[in-house]
Short mmCIF file of C-alpha atoms in Angstrom, two decimals:
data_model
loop_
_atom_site.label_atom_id
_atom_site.label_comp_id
_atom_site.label_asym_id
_atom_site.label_seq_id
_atom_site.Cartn_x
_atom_site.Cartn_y
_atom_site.Cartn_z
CA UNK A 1 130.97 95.16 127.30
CA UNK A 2 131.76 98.81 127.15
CA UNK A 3 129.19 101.46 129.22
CA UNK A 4 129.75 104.96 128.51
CA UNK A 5 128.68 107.57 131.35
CA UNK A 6 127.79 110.78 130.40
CA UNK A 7 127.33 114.20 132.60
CA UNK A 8 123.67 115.71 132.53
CA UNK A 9 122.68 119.13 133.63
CA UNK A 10 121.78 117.55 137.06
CA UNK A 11 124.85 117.38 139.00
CA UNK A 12 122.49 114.71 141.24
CA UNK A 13 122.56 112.58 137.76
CA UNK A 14 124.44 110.20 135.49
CA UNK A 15 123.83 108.87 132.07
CA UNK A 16 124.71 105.29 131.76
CA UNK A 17 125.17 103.98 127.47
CA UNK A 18 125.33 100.19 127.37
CA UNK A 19 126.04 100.21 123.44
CA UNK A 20 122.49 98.33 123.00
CA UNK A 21 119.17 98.70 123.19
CA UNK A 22 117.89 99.10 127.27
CA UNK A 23 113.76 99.53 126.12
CA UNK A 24 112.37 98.98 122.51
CA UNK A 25 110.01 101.52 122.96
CA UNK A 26 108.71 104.08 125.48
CA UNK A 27 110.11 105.25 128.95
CA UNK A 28 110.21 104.09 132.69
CA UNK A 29 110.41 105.85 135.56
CA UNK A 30 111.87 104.23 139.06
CA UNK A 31 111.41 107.69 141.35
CA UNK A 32 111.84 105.25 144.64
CA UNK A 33 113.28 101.51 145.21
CA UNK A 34 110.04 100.82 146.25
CA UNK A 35 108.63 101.28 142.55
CA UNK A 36 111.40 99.24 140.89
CA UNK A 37 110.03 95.87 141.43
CA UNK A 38 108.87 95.20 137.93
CA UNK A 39 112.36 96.21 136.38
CA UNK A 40 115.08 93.71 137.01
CA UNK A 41 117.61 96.50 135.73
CA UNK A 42 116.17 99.37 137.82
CA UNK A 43 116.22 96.65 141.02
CA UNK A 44 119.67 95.86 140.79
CA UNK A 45 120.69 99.67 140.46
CA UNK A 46 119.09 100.56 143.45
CA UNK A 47 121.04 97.69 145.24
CA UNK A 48 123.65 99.84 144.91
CA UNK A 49 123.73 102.07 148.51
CA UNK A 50 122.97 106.16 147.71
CA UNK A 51 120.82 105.66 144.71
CA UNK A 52 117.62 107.30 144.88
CA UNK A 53 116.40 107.08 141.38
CA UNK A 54 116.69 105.14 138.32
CA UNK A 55 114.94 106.14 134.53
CA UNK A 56 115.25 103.80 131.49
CA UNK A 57 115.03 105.13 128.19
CA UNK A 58 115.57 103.16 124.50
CA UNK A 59 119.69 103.31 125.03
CA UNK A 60 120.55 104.47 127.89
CA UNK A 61 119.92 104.49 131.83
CA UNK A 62 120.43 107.24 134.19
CA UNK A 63 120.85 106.99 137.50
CA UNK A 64 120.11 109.74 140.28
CA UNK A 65 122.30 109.68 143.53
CA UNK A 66 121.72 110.88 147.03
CA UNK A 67 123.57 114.62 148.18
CA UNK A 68 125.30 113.18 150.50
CA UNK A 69 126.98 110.20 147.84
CA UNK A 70 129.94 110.70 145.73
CA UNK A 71 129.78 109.86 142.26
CA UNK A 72 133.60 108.36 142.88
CA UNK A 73 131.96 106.04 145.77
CA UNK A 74 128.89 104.55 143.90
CA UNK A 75 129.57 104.57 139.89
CA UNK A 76 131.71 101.62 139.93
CA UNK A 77 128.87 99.34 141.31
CA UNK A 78 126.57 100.80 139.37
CA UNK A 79 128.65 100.04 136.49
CA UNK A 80 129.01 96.84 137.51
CA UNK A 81 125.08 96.43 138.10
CA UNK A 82 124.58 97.43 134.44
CA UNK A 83 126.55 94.91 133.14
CA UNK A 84 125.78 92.28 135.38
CA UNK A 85 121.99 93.08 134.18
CA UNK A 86 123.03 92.72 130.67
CA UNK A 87 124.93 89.77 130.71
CA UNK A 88 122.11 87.51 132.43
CA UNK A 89 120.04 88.30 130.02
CA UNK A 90 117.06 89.55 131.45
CA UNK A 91 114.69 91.73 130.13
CA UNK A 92 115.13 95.48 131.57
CA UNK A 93 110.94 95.56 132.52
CA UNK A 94 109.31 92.35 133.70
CA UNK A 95 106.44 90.51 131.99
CA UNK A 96 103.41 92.45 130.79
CA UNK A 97 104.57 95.33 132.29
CA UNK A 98 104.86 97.79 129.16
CA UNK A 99 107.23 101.23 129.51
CA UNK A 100 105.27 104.10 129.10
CA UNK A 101 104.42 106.30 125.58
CA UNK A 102 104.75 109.00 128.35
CA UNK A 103 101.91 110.97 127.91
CA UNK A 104 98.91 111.17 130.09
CA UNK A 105 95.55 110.80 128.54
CA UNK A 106 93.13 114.20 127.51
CA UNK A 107 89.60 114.22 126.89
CA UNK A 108 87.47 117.20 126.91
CA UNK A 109 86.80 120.52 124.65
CA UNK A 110 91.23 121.16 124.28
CA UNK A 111 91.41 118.01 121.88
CA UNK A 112 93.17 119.79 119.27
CA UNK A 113 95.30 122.01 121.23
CA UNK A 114 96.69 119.04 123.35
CA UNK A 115 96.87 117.03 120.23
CA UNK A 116 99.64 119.97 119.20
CA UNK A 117 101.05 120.38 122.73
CA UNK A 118 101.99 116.88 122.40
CA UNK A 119 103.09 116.28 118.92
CA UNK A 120 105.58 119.80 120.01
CA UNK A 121 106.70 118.17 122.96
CA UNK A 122 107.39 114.73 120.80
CA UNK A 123 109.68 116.49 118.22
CA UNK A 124 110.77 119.49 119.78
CA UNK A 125 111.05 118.92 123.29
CA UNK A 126 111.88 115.15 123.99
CA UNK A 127 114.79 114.41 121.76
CA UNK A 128 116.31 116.60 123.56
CA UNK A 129 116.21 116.07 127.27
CA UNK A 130 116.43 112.35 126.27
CA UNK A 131 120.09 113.37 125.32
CA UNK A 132 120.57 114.56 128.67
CA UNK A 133 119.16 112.02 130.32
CA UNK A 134 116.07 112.52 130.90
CA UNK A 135 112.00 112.63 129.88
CA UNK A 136 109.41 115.74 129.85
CA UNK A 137 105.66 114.57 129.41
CA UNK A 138 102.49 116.31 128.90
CA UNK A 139 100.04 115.55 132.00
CA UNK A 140 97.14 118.27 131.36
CA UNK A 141 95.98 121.21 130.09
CA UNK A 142 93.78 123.37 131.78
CA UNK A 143 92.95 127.00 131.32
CA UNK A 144 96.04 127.68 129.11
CA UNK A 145 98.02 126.03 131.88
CA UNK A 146 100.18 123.03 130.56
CA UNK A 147 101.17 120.91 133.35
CA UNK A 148 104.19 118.58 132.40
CA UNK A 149 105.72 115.63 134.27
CA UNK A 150 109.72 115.88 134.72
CA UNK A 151 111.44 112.63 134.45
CA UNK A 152 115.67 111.30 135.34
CA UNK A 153 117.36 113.68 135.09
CA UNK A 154 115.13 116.43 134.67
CA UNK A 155 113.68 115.88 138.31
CA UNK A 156 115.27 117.73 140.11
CA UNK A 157 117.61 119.50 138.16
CA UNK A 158 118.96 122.82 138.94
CA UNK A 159 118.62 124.19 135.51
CA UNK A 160 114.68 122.70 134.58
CA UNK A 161 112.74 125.79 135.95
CA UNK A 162 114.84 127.76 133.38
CA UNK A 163 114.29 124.88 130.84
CA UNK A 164 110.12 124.96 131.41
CA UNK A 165 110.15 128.71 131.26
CA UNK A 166 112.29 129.88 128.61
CA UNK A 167 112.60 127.01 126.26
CA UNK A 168 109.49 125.01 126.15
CA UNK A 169 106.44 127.77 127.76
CA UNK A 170 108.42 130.08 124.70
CA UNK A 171 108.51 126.84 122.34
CA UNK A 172 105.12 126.71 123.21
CA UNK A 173 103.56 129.80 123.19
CA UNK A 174 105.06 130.89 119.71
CA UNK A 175 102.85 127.84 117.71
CA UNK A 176 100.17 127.87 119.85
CA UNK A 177 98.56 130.88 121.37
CA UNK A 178 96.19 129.56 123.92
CA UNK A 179 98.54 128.47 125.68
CA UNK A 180 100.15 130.86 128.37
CA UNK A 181 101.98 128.95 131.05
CA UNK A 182 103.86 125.66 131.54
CA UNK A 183 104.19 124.52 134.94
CA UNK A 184 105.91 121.14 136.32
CA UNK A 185 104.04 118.66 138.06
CA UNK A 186 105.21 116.46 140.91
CA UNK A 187 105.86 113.15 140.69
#
């Protein structure tokens, strides 16, 4: 087995490529060891001293790393984790525990307009933070306020206040006009 590792915008981050499928469909989102106990994968990465976070996506795996780790220290064993995962066969979330579509839930008078926010931030928006390793999901709307959840490695990154403001509040704003801010939520 062959994993790939790939630099993200988030110096903190790393993009782990098995070569094969990590979740069929959906995200998940490990922000602490404490919340990886449903994910065999995500449990066995944080064995790993100096990780602090872990996100699964549909073929890949990025990992997020304390300041005061070197990648040179910790991506062998996390390397090692991956495959270890892979070749025992286990399934990267546990039982009936489903990854996430993402998005949270909206009901009230903005049906349509969050309806659009979302199907935007499903073409336009997801593909491609997914390629740098990590997730951005709608979690409300409220008085032309958008309020998204950042995910791998877009927590945290240097370079995501930049990516909110000028590429998705523009992205945004230009197809639909009631909306006038984006802001990120916390986790």
């Amino acid at each position: 087995m062959f994993i790939q590792t790939e630099s993200t915008p988030n110096p903190a981050t790393l993009k782990f490529l098995p070569g094969q499928t990590v979740l069929e469909t959906g995200t998940a989102d490990f922000p602490s060891a404490d919340t990886a106990g449903k994910s065999p994968l995500a449990s066995r990465i944080f064995a790993v001293e100096g990780v602090t976070g872990v996100f699964l996506g549909n073929d890949f795996v990025t990992v997020t790393k304390s300041d005061a780790t070197e990648w040179d220290h910790v991506k062998p064993a996390i390397l090692g984790a991956v495959m270890e995962h892979f070749q025992s066969g286990q399934p990267a979330l546990e039982g009936d525990s489903n990854a996430s579509g993402g998005h949270a839930e909206h009901t009230g008078e903005d049906g349509a307009i969050v309806d659009q926010i979302k199907e935007l931030l499903d073409t336009r928006v997801r593909p491609a933070v997914a390629q740098d390793g990590g997730d951005i999901t709608f979690h409300g709307f409220e008085r032309g306020v958008v309020y998204l959840h950042m995910q791998g490695a877009c927590a945290g990154c240097p370079s995501s206040t930049l990516t909110l403001k000028m590429g998705i509040e523009n992205l945004l704003r230009h197809y639909i006009p009631e909306v006038v801010e984006v802001r990120p939520v916390a986790a």
